[in-house]
């Protein structure tokens, strides 16, 4: 028995002294500054889900929000968080990127008006002013929403308000804003003493789309780290769903500057929108949305979904 105890002690000592295998490094380029939209990624980081998959993940905020997919395409990052409409446009441009997963599986984009303003239904937009930040997809989305009620872009006046959507609406500079996120701008308005109403594109003629997705270099979809990354994201999303308050506490411990009313409420509002099966691809959704973009003139042709999206097993 004594020898057996000594042998067990010796084995434990050898295990303790054995070198720990280094985690595989992975760089994730965010689409924007860190915020509650990234909750599954942050939770995977703060609660050890990446570590459990043997990954050391570095999260990088972009200096230019347009750059992450381009940097990944150039081999200057492993994974980029991007947008489904952007993916279709970049495939059209020939950028060598591919979808491998979904972060936010519903649109966040919306058209917002003030509750006490003149707009009660989309038809009321005729002759009114609409503020926007970025032309292109938002124009097409607005055009389709207006078309659903018998109007066209010529029936409204578009005003570029840069990124001051909420201030432009609250000040009366415009009657509505397009491109406002339903999980942020509505709350921001309420905090400022105004109540807003959102009109959702997916309920008004626009095919439903994924707001935020994970893209990688098209030639590197076989990288084994990606399957482990998505497994960690799935586990973190389930944890986040079951323990939102604990995940929030870990989030603000890592990012104390985000501990305010707007982010706390956005955290709760975004929870239902995260993909519970991030590695699962809805080919029909991507096909339908590509057809919408082609009809809107944003892309010239619809290519097979399998050429730019890969389900990693």
PDB file of C-alpha atoms in Angstrom:
ATOM      1  CA  UNK A   1       0.000   0.000   0.000  1.00  0.00           C
ATOM      2  CA  UNK A   2       2.828   2.381   0.908  1.00  0.00           C
ATOM      3  CA  UNK A   3       4.489   1.789  -2.455  1.00  0.00           C
ATOM      4  CA  UNK A   4       1.159   2.353  -4.210  1.00  0.00           C
ATOM      5  CA  UNK A   5       0.694   5.689  -2.421  1.00  0.00           C
ATOM      6  CA  UNK A   6       4.231   6.699  -3.347  1.00  0.00           C
ATOM      7  CA  UNK A   7       3.574   5.759  -6.977  1.00  0.00           C
ATOM      8  CA  UNK A   8       0.389   7.853  -7.070  1.00  0.00           C
ATOM      9  CA  UNK A   9       2.197  10.780  -5.485  1.00  0.00           C
ATOM     10  CA  UNK A  10       5.027  10.468  -7.998  1.00  0.00           C
ATOM     11  CA  UNK A  11       2.563  10.345 -10.904  1.00  0.00           C
ATOM     12  CA  UNK A  12       0.745  13.432  -9.613  1.00  0.00           C
ATOM     13  CA  UNK A  13       4.047  15.243  -9.274  1.00  0.00           C
ATOM     14  CA  UNK A  14       5.049  14.376 -12.814  1.00  0.00           C
ATOM     15  CA  UNK A  15       1.698  15.630 -14.156  1.00  0.00           C
ATOM     16  CA  UNK A  16       2.005  18.852 -12.186  1.00  0.00           C
ATOM     17  CA  UNK A  17       5.493  19.459 -13.489  1.00  0.00           C
ATOM     18  CA  UNK A  18       4.650  18.558 -17.097  1.00  0.00           C
ATOM     19  CA  UNK A  19       4.502  21.584 -19.408  1.00  0.00           C
ATOM     20  CA  UNK A  20       0.962  22.807 -20.174  1.00  0.00           C
ATOM     21  CA  UNK A  21       0.210  22.697 -23.870  1.00  0.00           C
ATOM     22  CA  UNK A  22       0.084  26.218 -25.247  1.00  0.00           C
ATOM     23  CA  UNK A  23      -3.324  27.406 -26.447  1.00  0.00           C
ATOM     24  CA  UNK A  24      -3.774  28.109 -30.144  1.00  0.00           C
ATOM     25  CA  UNK A  25      -3.937  31.849 -30.795  1.00  0.00           C
ATOM     26  CA  UNK A  26      -6.817  33.314 -32.768  1.00  0.00           C
ATOM     27  CA  UNK A  27      -7.445  36.924 -33.743  1.00  0.00           C
ATOM     28  CA  UNK A  28     -11.025  38.188 -34.011  1.00  0.00           C
ATOM     29  CA  UNK A  29     -11.600  41.606 -35.585  1.00  0.00           C
ATOM     30  CA  UNK A  30     -14.784  43.222 -34.259  1.00  0.00           C
ATOM     31  CA  UNK A  31     -17.102  45.175 -36.537  1.00  0.00           C
ATOM     32  CA  UNK A  32     -17.270  48.156 -34.173  1.00  0.00           C
ATOM     33  CA  UNK A  33     -16.224  49.148 -30.666  1.00  0.00           C
ATOM     34  CA  UNK A  34     -17.055  46.536 -28.025  1.00  0.00           C
ATOM     35  CA  UNK A  35     -20.750  46.578 -27.082  1.00  0.00           C
ATOM     36  CA  UNK A  36     -23.592  44.216 -26.067  1.00  0.00           C
ATOM     37  CA  UNK A  37     -23.981  43.023 -29.671  1.00  0.00           C
ATOM     38  CA  UNK A  38     -20.792  41.058 -29.002  1.00  0.00           C
ATOM     39  CA  UNK A  39     -22.073  39.417 -25.810  1.00  0.00           C
ATOM     40  CA  UNK A  40     -21.484  35.774 -26.880  1.00  0.00           C
ATOM     41  CA  UNK A  41     -17.896  36.553 -27.891  1.00  0.00           C
ATOM     42  CA  UNK A  42     -17.191  38.475 -24.683  1.00  0.00           C
ATOM     43  CA  UNK A  43     -18.849  35.776 -22.570  1.00  0.00           C
ATOM     44  CA  UNK A  44     -16.759  33.100 -24.271  1.00  0.00           C
ATOM     45  CA  UNK A  45     -13.721  35.157 -23.290  1.00  0.00           C
ATOM     46  CA  UNK A  46     -14.665  36.109 -19.732  1.00  0.00           C
ATOM     47  CA  UNK A  47     -16.209  32.795 -18.669  1.00  0.00           C
ATOM     48  CA  UNK A  48     -13.464  30.554 -20.051  1.00  0.00           C
ATOM     49  CA  UNK A  49     -15.230  28.932 -23.015  1.00  0.00           C
ATOM     50  CA  UNK A  50     -12.410  29.826 -25.417  1.00  0.00           C
ATOM     51  CA  UNK A  51      -9.875  28.509 -22.925  1.00  0.00           C
ATOM     52  CA  UNK A  52     -11.817  25.256 -22.614  1.00  0.00           C
ATOM     53  CA  UNK A  53     -11.430  24.796 -26.368  1.00  0.00           C
ATOM     54  CA  UNK A  54      -7.684  25.406 -26.174  1.00  0.00           C
ATOM     55  CA  UNK A  55      -7.895  28.857 -27.741  1.00  0.00           C
ATOM     56  CA  UNK A  56      -6.261  32.132 -26.828  1.00  0.00           C
ATOM     57  CA  UNK A  57      -8.458  34.697 -28.542  1.00  0.00           C
ATOM     58  CA  UNK A  58      -7.475  38.317 -29.099  1.00  0.00           C
ATOM     59  CA  UNK A  59     -10.381  40.697 -29.759  1.00  0.00           C
ATOM     60  CA  UNK A  60      -9.494  43.808 -31.750  1.00  0.00           C
ATOM     61  CA  UNK A  61     -11.676  46.885 -32.252  1.00  0.00           C
ATOM     62  CA  UNK A  62     -11.302  48.397 -35.737  1.00  0.00           C
ATOM     63  CA  UNK A  63      -9.956  51.848 -36.451  1.00  0.00           C
ATOM     64  CA  UNK A  64     -12.153  51.742 -39.564  1.00  0.00           C
ATOM     65  CA  UNK A  65     -15.343  49.612 -39.364  1.00  0.00           C
ATOM     66  CA  UNK A  66     -15.096  48.830 -43.086  1.00  0.00           C
ATOM     67  CA  UNK A  67     -11.713  47.128 -42.746  1.00  0.00           C
ATOM     68  CA  UNK A  68     -12.150  43.842 -40.758  1.00  0.00           C
ATOM     69  CA  UNK A  69     -13.303  41.628 -43.679  1.00  0.00           C
ATOM     70  CA  UNK A  70     -10.657  43.164 -45.918  1.00  0.00           C
ATOM     71  CA  UNK A  71      -7.952  42.523 -43.344  1.00  0.00           C
ATOM     72  CA  UNK A  72      -9.065  38.909 -42.959  1.00  0.00           C
ATOM     73  CA  UNK A  73      -9.053  38.530 -46.737  1.00  0.00           C
ATOM     74  CA  UNK A  74      -5.470  39.844 -46.723  1.00  0.00           C
ATOM     75  CA  UNK A  75      -4.408  37.392 -44.018  1.00  0.00           C
ATOM     76  CA  UNK A  76      -4.114  40.079 -41.325  1.00  0.00           C
ATOM     77  CA  UNK A  77      -6.621  38.480 -38.968  1.00  0.00           C
ATOM     78  CA  UNK A  78      -8.340  35.129 -38.571  1.00  0.00           C
ATOM     79  CA  UNK A  79     -12.033  35.949 -38.114  1.00  0.00           C
ATOM     80  CA  UNK A  80     -13.952  39.155 -38.764  1.00  0.00           C
ATOM     81  CA  UNK A  81     -17.368  40.073 -37.435  1.00  0.00           C
ATOM     82  CA  UNK A  82     -19.295  41.593 -40.310  1.00  0.00           C
ATOM     83  CA  UNK A  83     -22.812  41.969 -41.774  1.00  0.00           C
ATOM     84  CA  UNK A  84     -24.743  39.766 -44.187  1.00  0.00           C
ATOM     85  CA  UNK A  85     -25.466  42.622 -46.644  1.00  0.00           C
ATOM     86  CA  UNK A  86     -21.762  43.524 -46.598  1.00  0.00           C
ATOM     87  CA  UNK A  87     -20.823  39.901 -47.333  1.00  0.00           C
ATOM     88  CA  UNK A  88     -22.967  39.803 -50.473  1.00  0.00           C
ATOM     89  CA  UNK A  89     -21.496  43.103 -51.680  1.00  0.00           C
ATOM     90  CA  UNK A  90     -17.932  41.958 -51.033  1.00  0.00           C
ATOM     91  CA  UNK A  91     -18.472  38.652 -52.816  1.00  0.00           C
ATOM     92  CA  UNK A  92     -19.623  40.734 -55.775  1.00  0.00           C
ATOM     93  CA  UNK A  93     -16.365  42.693 -55.539  1.00  0.00           C
ATOM     94  CA  UNK A  94     -14.350  39.485 -55.572  1.00  0.00           C
ATOM     95  CA  UNK A  95     -13.115  39.708 -51.987  1.00  0.00           C
ATOM     96  CA  UNK A  96     -11.987  36.204 -50.921  1.00  0.00           C
ATOM     97  CA  UNK A  97     -14.118  35.866 -47.780  1.00  0.00           C
ATOM     98  CA  UNK A  98     -16.637  33.284 -46.629  1.00  0.00           C
ATOM     99  CA  UNK A  99     -19.321  32.941 -43.954  1.00  0.00           C
ATOM    100  CA  UNK A 100     -18.634  30.380 -41.225  1.00  0.00           C
ATOM    101  CA  UNK A 101     -21.164  31.392 -38.578  1.00  0.00           C
ATOM    102  CA  UNK A 102     -23.824  33.767 -37.302  1.00  0.00           C
ATOM    103  CA  UNK A 103     -23.664  36.041 -34.272  1.00  0.00           C
ATOM    104  CA  UNK A 104     -26.975  37.956 -34.450  1.00  0.00           C
ATOM    105  CA  UNK A 105     -29.590  36.057 -36.438  1.00  0.00           C
ATOM    106  CA  UNK A 106     -32.196  38.789 -36.942  1.00  0.00           C
ATOM    107  CA  UNK A 107     -31.937  42.310 -38.322  1.00  0.00           C
ATOM    108  CA  UNK A 108     -31.201  45.033 -35.786  1.00  0.00           C
ATOM    109  CA  UNK A 109     -31.564  47.751 -38.384  1.00  0.00           C
ATOM    110  CA  UNK A 110     -34.861  49.628 -38.384  1.00  0.00           C
ATOM    111  CA  UNK A 111     -36.662  52.834 -39.249  1.00  0.00           C
ATOM    112  CA  UNK A 112     -37.449  54.855 -36.135  1.00  0.00           C
ATOM    113  CA  UNK A 113     -39.810  57.773 -35.501  1.00  0.00           C
ATOM    114  CA  UNK A 114     -40.904  59.621 -32.381  1.00  0.00           C
ATOM    115  CA  UNK A 115     -44.070  58.327 -30.785  1.00  0.00           C
ATOM    116  CA  UNK A 116     -45.463  61.856 -30.443  1.00  0.00           C
ATOM    117  CA  UNK A 117     -44.423  62.798 -33.989  1.00  0.00           C
ATOM    118  CA  UNK A 118     -46.441  62.892 -37.222  1.00  0.00           C
ATOM    119  CA  UNK A 119     -45.593  59.328 -38.346  1.00  0.00           C
ATOM    120  CA  UNK A 120     -47.992  56.659 -37.081  1.00  0.00           C
ATOM    121  CA  UNK A 121     -47.686  54.250 -39.997  1.00  0.00           C
ATOM    122  CA  UNK A 122     -45.286  53.936 -42.931  1.00  0.00           C
ATOM    123  CA  UNK A 123     -47.776  55.588 -45.281  1.00  0.00           C
ATOM    124  CA  UNK A 124     -47.397  58.786 -43.224  1.00  0.00           C
ATOM    125  CA  UNK A 125     -43.816  59.154 -44.466  1.00  0.00           C
ATOM    126  CA  UNK A 126     -45.018  60.681 -47.724  1.00  0.00           C
ATOM    127  CA  UNK A 127     -43.574  64.182 -48.002  1.00  0.00           C
ATOM    128  CA  UNK A 128     -41.524  63.765 -44.814  1.00  0.00           C
ATOM    129  CA  UNK A 129     -37.776  63.890 -44.147  1.00  0.00           C
ATOM    130  CA  UNK A 130     -35.738  60.776 -43.344  1.00  0.00           C
ATOM    131  CA  UNK A 131     -32.236  60.906 -41.923  1.00  0.00           C
ATOM    132  CA  UNK A 132     -29.598  58.331 -42.845  1.00  0.00           C
ATOM    133  CA  UNK A 133     -25.930  57.650 -42.174  1.00  0.00           C
ATOM    134  CA  UNK A 134     -24.700  55.395 -44.978  1.00  0.00           C
ATOM    135  CA  UNK A 135     -26.124  55.147 -48.479  1.00  0.00           C
ATOM    136  CA  UNK A 136     -26.339  51.896 -50.397  1.00  0.00           C
ATOM    137  CA  UNK A 137     -28.021  49.074 -48.525  1.00  0.00           C
ATOM    138  CA  UNK A 138     -29.979  51.443 -46.278  1.00  0.00           C
ATOM    139  CA  UNK A 139     -31.383  53.175 -49.378  1.00  0.00           C
ATOM    140  CA  UNK A 140     -32.461  49.830 -50.810  1.00  0.00           C
ATOM    141  CA  UNK A 141     -33.975  48.746 -47.502  1.00  0.00           C
ATOM    142  CA  UNK A 142     -35.905  52.005 -47.187  1.00  0.00           C
ATOM    143  CA  UNK A 143     -37.024  51.780 -50.803  1.00  0.00           C
ATOM    144  CA  UNK A 144     -38.447  48.296 -50.240  1.00  0.00           C
ATOM    145  CA  UNK A 145     -40.184  49.346 -47.038  1.00  0.00           C
ATOM    146  CA  UNK A 146     -41.782  52.309 -48.816  1.00  0.00           C
ATOM    147  CA  UNK A 147     -42.733  50.106 -51.767  1.00  0.00           C
ATOM    148  CA  UNK A 148     -44.598  47.795 -49.390  1.00  0.00           C
ATOM    149  CA  UNK A 149     -47.060  50.634 -48.713  1.00  0.00           C
ATOM    150  CA  UNK A 150     -47.238  52.023 -52.237  1.00  0.00           C
ATOM    151  CA  UNK A 151     -44.621  54.754 -51.853  1.00  0.00           C
ATOM    152  CA  UNK A 152     -41.196  55.325 -53.372  1.00  0.00           C
ATOM    153  CA  UNK A 153     -37.971  57.072 -52.425  1.00  0.00           C
ATOM    154  CA  UNK A 154     -39.119  60.062 -54.516  1.00  0.00           C
ATOM    155  CA  UNK A 155     -42.006  60.515 -52.047  1.00  0.00           C
ATOM    156  CA  UNK A 156     -39.631  61.409 -49.190  1.00  0.00           C
ATOM    157  CA  UNK A 157     -36.670  63.714 -48.649  1.00  0.00           C
ATOM    158  CA  UNK A 158     -33.433  62.001 -47.598  1.00  0.00           C
ATOM    159  CA  UNK A 159     -30.990  63.920 -45.399  1.00  0.00           C
ATOM    160  CA  UNK A 160     -27.505  62.694 -44.526  1.00  0.00           C
ATOM    161  CA  UNK A 161     -27.153  63.207 -40.764  1.00  0.00           C
ATOM    162  CA  UNK A 162     -23.877  61.247 -40.601  1.00  0.00           C
ATOM    163  CA  UNK A 163     -23.986  59.131 -37.449  1.00  0.00           C
ATOM    164  CA  UNK A 164     -26.185  61.512 -35.445  1.00  0.00           C
ATOM    165  CA  UNK A 165     -29.390  59.559 -35.940  1.00  0.00           C
ATOM    166  CA  UNK A 166     -30.973  60.015 -32.523  1.00  0.00           C
ATOM    167  CA  UNK A 167     -29.975  63.691 -32.133  1.00  0.00           C
ATOM    168  CA  UNK A 168     -31.338  64.507 -35.586  1.00  0.00           C
ATOM    169  CA  UNK A 169     -34.651  62.852 -34.747  1.00  0.00           C
ATOM    170  CA  UNK A 170     -34.966  64.398 -31.280  1.00  0.00           C
ATOM    171  CA  UNK A 171     -34.123  67.891 -32.524  1.00  0.00           C
ATOM    172  CA  UNK A 172     -36.750  67.753 -35.244  1.00  0.00           C
ATOM    173  CA  UNK A 173     -34.189  67.977 -38.027  1.00  0.00           C
ATOM    174  CA  UNK A 174     -35.849  64.916 -39.580  1.00  0.00           C
ATOM    175  CA  UNK A 175     -39.151  63.108 -39.151  1.00  0.00           C
ATOM    176  CA  UNK A 176     -37.624  59.620 -39.189  1.00  0.00           C
ATOM    177  CA  UNK A 177     -34.258  57.882 -39.324  1.00  0.00           C
ATOM    178  CA  UNK A 178     -33.253  54.752 -41.217  1.00  0.00           C
ATOM    179  CA  UNK A 179     -30.370  52.556 -40.076  1.00  0.00           C
ATOM    180  CA  UNK A 180     -31.124  52.948 -36.378  1.00  0.00           C
ATOM    181  CA  UNK A 181     -30.550  49.862 -34.246  1.00  0.00           C
ATOM    182  CA  UNK A 182     -33.679  48.786 -32.422  1.00  0.00           C
ATOM    183  CA  UNK A 183     -31.674  47.549 -29.435  1.00  0.00           C
ATOM    184  CA  UNK A 184     -29.827  50.857 -28.943  1.00  0.00           C
ATOM    185  CA  UNK A 185     -31.474  53.903 -30.492  1.00  0.00           C
ATOM    186  CA  UNK A 186     -34.931  53.215 -29.036  1.00  0.00           C
ATOM    187  CA  UNK A 187     -33.429  53.008 -25.545  1.00  0.00           C
ATOM    188  CA  UNK A 188     -31.243  56.040 -26.129  1.00  0.00           C
ATOM    189  CA  UNK A 189     -34.326  58.056 -27.064  1.00  0.00           C
ATOM    190  CA  UNK A 190     -36.152  56.910 -23.931  1.00  0.00           C
ATOM    191  CA  UNK A 191     -33.202  57.774 -21.703  1.00  0.00           C
ATOM    192  CA  UNK A 192     -33.230  61.243 -23.261  1.00  0.00           C
ATOM    193  CA  UNK A 193     -36.898  61.642 -22.391  1.00  0.00           C
ATOM    194  CA  UNK A 194     -38.370  60.706 -25.778  1.00  0.00           C
ATOM    195  CA  UNK A 195     -40.203  57.563 -26.814  1.00  0.00           C
ATOM    196  CA  UNK A 196     -39.668  56.066 -30.227  1.00  0.00           C
ATOM    197  CA  UNK A 197     -41.478  53.648 -32.500  1.00  0.00           C
ATOM    198  CA  UNK A 198     -39.578  51.210 -34.723  1.00  0.00           C
ATOM    199  CA  UNK A 199     -40.710  49.908 -38.091  1.00  0.00           C
ATOM    200  CA  UNK A 200     -38.930  46.639 -38.837  1.00  0.00           C
ATOM    201  CA  UNK A 201     -37.695  45.929 -42.378  1.00  0.00           C
ATOM    202  CA  UNK A 202     -38.387  42.193 -42.089  1.00  0.00           C
ATOM    203  CA  UNK A 203     -42.058  43.017 -41.403  1.00  0.00           C
ATOM    204  CA  UNK A 204     -42.281  45.494 -44.259  1.00  0.00           C
ATOM    205  CA  UNK A 205     -41.123  43.878 -47.464  1.00  0.00           C
ATOM    206  CA  UNK A 206     -37.437  43.201 -46.827  1.00  0.00           C
ATOM    207  CA  UNK A 207     -36.303  39.538 -46.647  1.00  0.00           C
ATOM    208  CA  UNK A 208     -35.035  38.622 -43.196  1.00  0.00           C
ATOM    209  CA  UNK A 209     -31.257  38.610 -42.865  1.00  0.00           C
ATOM    210  CA  UNK A 210     -28.534  37.982 -40.310  1.00  0.00           C
ATOM    211  CA  UNK A 211     -27.323  41.261 -38.814  1.00  0.00           C
ATOM    212  CA  UNK A 212     -23.910  40.058 -37.621  1.00  0.00           C
ATOM    213  CA  UNK A 213     -21.893  37.136 -38.939  1.00  0.00           C
ATOM    214  CA  UNK A 214     -18.413  35.612 -38.736  1.00  0.00           C
ATOM    215  CA  UNK A 215     -16.343  35.659 -41.922  1.00  0.00           C
ATOM    216  CA  UNK A 216     -12.902  34.229 -42.696  1.00  0.00           C
ATOM    217  CA  UNK A 217     -10.513  34.054 -45.614  1.00  0.00           C
ATOM    218  CA  UNK A 218     -12.173  31.853 -48.240  1.00  0.00           C
ATOM    219  CA  UNK A 219      -9.048  29.726 -48.617  1.00  0.00           C
ATOM    220  CA  UNK A 220      -8.805  29.003 -44.884  1.00  0.00           C
ATOM    221  CA  UNK A 221     -12.247  27.622 -44.051  1.00  0.00           C
ATOM    222  CA  UNK A 222     -10.629  24.274 -43.197  1.00  0.00           C
ATOM    223  CA  UNK A 223      -8.667  25.764 -40.284  1.00  0.00           C
ATOM    224  CA  UNK A 224      -9.447  23.447 -37.311  1.00  0.00           C
ATOM    225  CA  UNK A 225      -9.424  26.383 -34.908  1.00  0.00           C
ATOM    226  CA  UNK A 226     -12.674  27.684 -36.402  1.00  0.00           C
ATOM    227  CA  UNK A 227     -14.723  24.666 -35.321  1.00  0.00           C
ATOM    228  CA  UNK A 228     -13.437  25.094 -31.770  1.00  0.00           C
ATOM    229  CA  UNK A 229     -14.163  28.820 -31.895  1.00  0.00           C
ATOM    230  CA  UNK A 230     -17.782  28.193 -32.920  1.00  0.00           C
ATOM    231  CA  UNK A 231     -18.163  25.476 -30.281  1.00  0.00           C
ATOM    232  CA  UNK A 232     -17.026  27.977 -27.654  1.00  0.00           C
ATOM    233  CA  UNK A 233     -19.434  30.606 -29.017  1.00  0.00           C
ATOM    234  CA  UNK A 234     -22.338  28.144 -28.902  1.00  0.00           C
ATOM    235  CA  UNK A 235     -21.547  27.166 -25.314  1.00  0.00           C
ATOM    236  CA  UNK A 236     -21.171  30.824 -24.340  1.00  0.00           C
ATOM    237  CA  UNK A 237     -24.499  31.730 -25.973  1.00  0.00           C
ATOM    238  CA  UNK A 238     -26.299  29.018 -24.037  1.00  0.00           C
ATOM    239  CA  UNK A 239     -24.625  30.200 -20.823  1.00  0.00           C
ATOM    240  CA  UNK A 240     -25.547  33.788 -21.646  1.00  0.00           C
ATOM    241  CA  UNK A 241     -29.164  32.761 -22.206  1.00  0.00           C
ATOM    242  CA  UNK A 242     -29.329  30.859 -18.919  1.00  0.00           C
ATOM    243  CA  UNK A 243     -27.278  33.290 -16.810  1.00  0.00           C
ATOM    244  CA  UNK A 244     -27.646  36.783 -18.344  1.00  0.00           C
ATOM    245  CA  UNK A 245     -26.971  38.662 -15.103  1.00  0.00           C
ATOM    246  CA  UNK A 246     -23.802  36.744 -14.303  1.00  0.00           C
ATOM    247  CA  UNK A 247     -22.598  37.206 -17.882  1.00  0.00           C
ATOM    248  CA  UNK A 248     -23.371  40.944 -17.621  1.00  0.00           C
ATOM    249  CA  UNK A 249     -21.342  41.218 -14.414  1.00  0.00           C
ATOM    250  CA  UNK A 250     -18.389  39.576 -16.152  1.00  0.00           C
ATOM    251  CA  UNK A 251     -18.854  41.900 -19.141  1.00  0.00           C
ATOM    252  CA  UNK A 252     -18.719  45.110 -17.129  1.00  0.00           C
ATOM    253  CA  UNK A 253     -15.841  43.804 -15.037  1.00  0.00           C
ATOM    254  CA  UNK A 254     -13.891  43.448 -18.285  1.00  0.00           C
ATOM    255  CA  UNK A 255     -15.240  46.720 -19.731  1.00  0.00           C
ATOM    256  CA  UNK A 256     -16.173  48.976 -16.772  1.00  0.00           C
ATOM    257  CA  UNK A 257     -16.532  52.009 -19.035  1.00  0.00           C
ATOM    258  CA  UNK A 258     -19.648  50.349 -20.543  1.00  0.00           C
ATOM    259  CA  UNK A 259     -21.474  50.055 -17.229  1.00  0.00           C
ATOM    260  CA  UNK A 260     -24.337  52.430 -17.919  1.00  0.00           C
ATOM    261  CA  UNK A 261     -28.095  52.330 -18.409  1.00  0.00           C
ATOM    262  CA  UNK A 262     -27.952  52.244 -22.214  1.00  0.00           C
ATOM    263  CA  UNK A 263     -25.636  49.241 -22.406  1.00  0.00           C
ATOM    264  CA  UNK A 264     -27.383  47.377 -19.597  1.00  0.00           C
ATOM    265  CA  UNK A 265     -30.730  47.637 -21.342  1.00  0.00           C
ATOM    266  CA  UNK A 266     -29.204  46.865 -24.740  1.00  0.00           C
ATOM    267  CA  UNK A 267     -27.719  43.724 -23.180  1.00  0.00           C
ATOM    268  CA  UNK A 268     -31.185  42.472 -22.241  1.00  0.00           C
ATOM    269  CA  UNK A 269     -32.803  43.605 -25.512  1.00  0.00           C
ATOM    270  CA  UNK A 270     -30.246  41.784 -27.666  1.00  0.00           C
ATOM    271  CA  UNK A 271     -30.337  38.451 -25.819  1.00  0.00           C
ATOM    272  CA  UNK A 272     -33.181  36.917 -27.883  1.00  0.00           C
ATOM    273  CA  UNK A 273     -31.405  37.749 -31.126  1.00  0.00           C
ATOM    274  CA  UNK A 274     -28.184  35.768 -30.722  1.00  0.00           C
ATOM    275  CA  UNK A 275     -27.838  32.620 -32.827  1.00  0.00           C
ATOM    276  CA  UNK A 276     -28.148  29.568 -30.585  1.00  0.00           C
ATOM    277  CA  UNK A 277     -26.653  27.429 -33.354  1.00  0.00           C
ATOM    278  CA  UNK A 278     -24.014  29.806 -34.717  1.00  0.00           C
ATOM    279  CA  UNK A 279     -22.454  27.271 -37.097  1.00  0.00           C
ATOM    280  CA  UNK A 280     -25.767  26.416 -38.808  1.00  0.00           C
ATOM    281  CA  UNK A 281     -26.418  27.926 -42.221  1.00  0.00           C
ATOM    282  CA  UNK A 282     -29.870  28.822 -43.565  1.00  0.00           C
ATOM    283  CA  UNK A 283     -29.142  28.614 -47.302  1.00  0.00           C
ATOM    284  CA  UNK A 284     -32.640  29.759 -48.228  1.00  0.00           C
ATOM    285  CA  UNK A 285     -32.245  32.939 -46.216  1.00  0.00           C
ATOM    286  CA  UNK A 286     -28.984  33.806 -47.970  1.00  0.00           C
ATOM    287  CA  UNK A 287     -30.399  32.957 -51.403  1.00  0.00           C
ATOM    288  CA  UNK A 288     -33.497  35.108 -50.887  1.00  0.00           C
ATOM    289  CA  UNK A 289     -31.523  38.046 -49.579  1.00  0.00           C
ATOM    290  CA  UNK A 290     -29.028  37.861 -52.439  1.00  0.00           C
ATOM    291  CA  UNK A 291     -31.958  37.962 -54.866  1.00  0.00           C
ATOM    292  CA  UNK A 292     -33.298  41.035 -53.076  1.00  0.00           C
ATOM    293  CA  UNK A 293     -29.914  42.761 -53.364  1.00  0.00           C
ATOM    294  CA  UNK A 294     -29.731  41.923 -57.054  1.00  0.00           C
ATOM    295  CA  UNK A 295     -33.212  43.308 -57.659  1.00  0.00           C
ATOM    296  CA  UNK A 296     -32.192  46.469 -55.802  1.00  0.00           C
ATOM    297  CA  UNK A 297     -29.126  46.843 -58.029  1.00  0.00           C
ATOM    298  CA  UNK A 298     -26.667  46.374 -55.169  1.00  0.00           C
ATOM    299  CA  UNK A 299     -25.116  43.305 -56.800  1.00  0.00           C
ATOM    300  CA  UNK A 300     -25.110  42.315 -60.465  1.00  0.00           C
ATOM    301  CA  UNK A 301     -25.718  38.594 -60.098  1.00  0.00           C
ATOM    302  CA  UNK A 302     -26.723  35.941 -57.572  1.00  0.00           C
ATOM    303  CA  UNK A 303     -24.050  33.296 -57.065  1.00  0.00           C
ATOM    304  CA  UNK A 304     -24.559  29.900 -55.380  1.00  0.00           C
ATOM    305  CA  UNK A 305     -24.591  30.106 -51.598  1.00  0.00           C
ATOM    306  CA  UNK A 306     -22.052  27.289 -51.299  1.00  0.00           C
ATOM    307  CA  UNK A 307     -19.460  29.482 -53.018  1.00  0.00           C
ATOM    308  CA  UNK A 308     -19.318  31.907 -50.093  1.00  0.00           C
ATOM    309  CA  UNK A 309     -20.702  30.073 -47.053  1.00  0.00           C
ATOM    310  CA  UNK A 310     -19.330  26.959 -45.367  1.00  0.00           C
ATOM    311  CA  UNK A 311     -20.869  24.939 -42.537  1.00  0.00           C
ATOM    312  CA  UNK A 312     -17.983  23.784 -40.391  1.00  0.00           C
ATOM    313  CA  UNK A 313     -18.563  20.343 -38.928  1.00  0.00           C
TER     314      UNK A 313
END
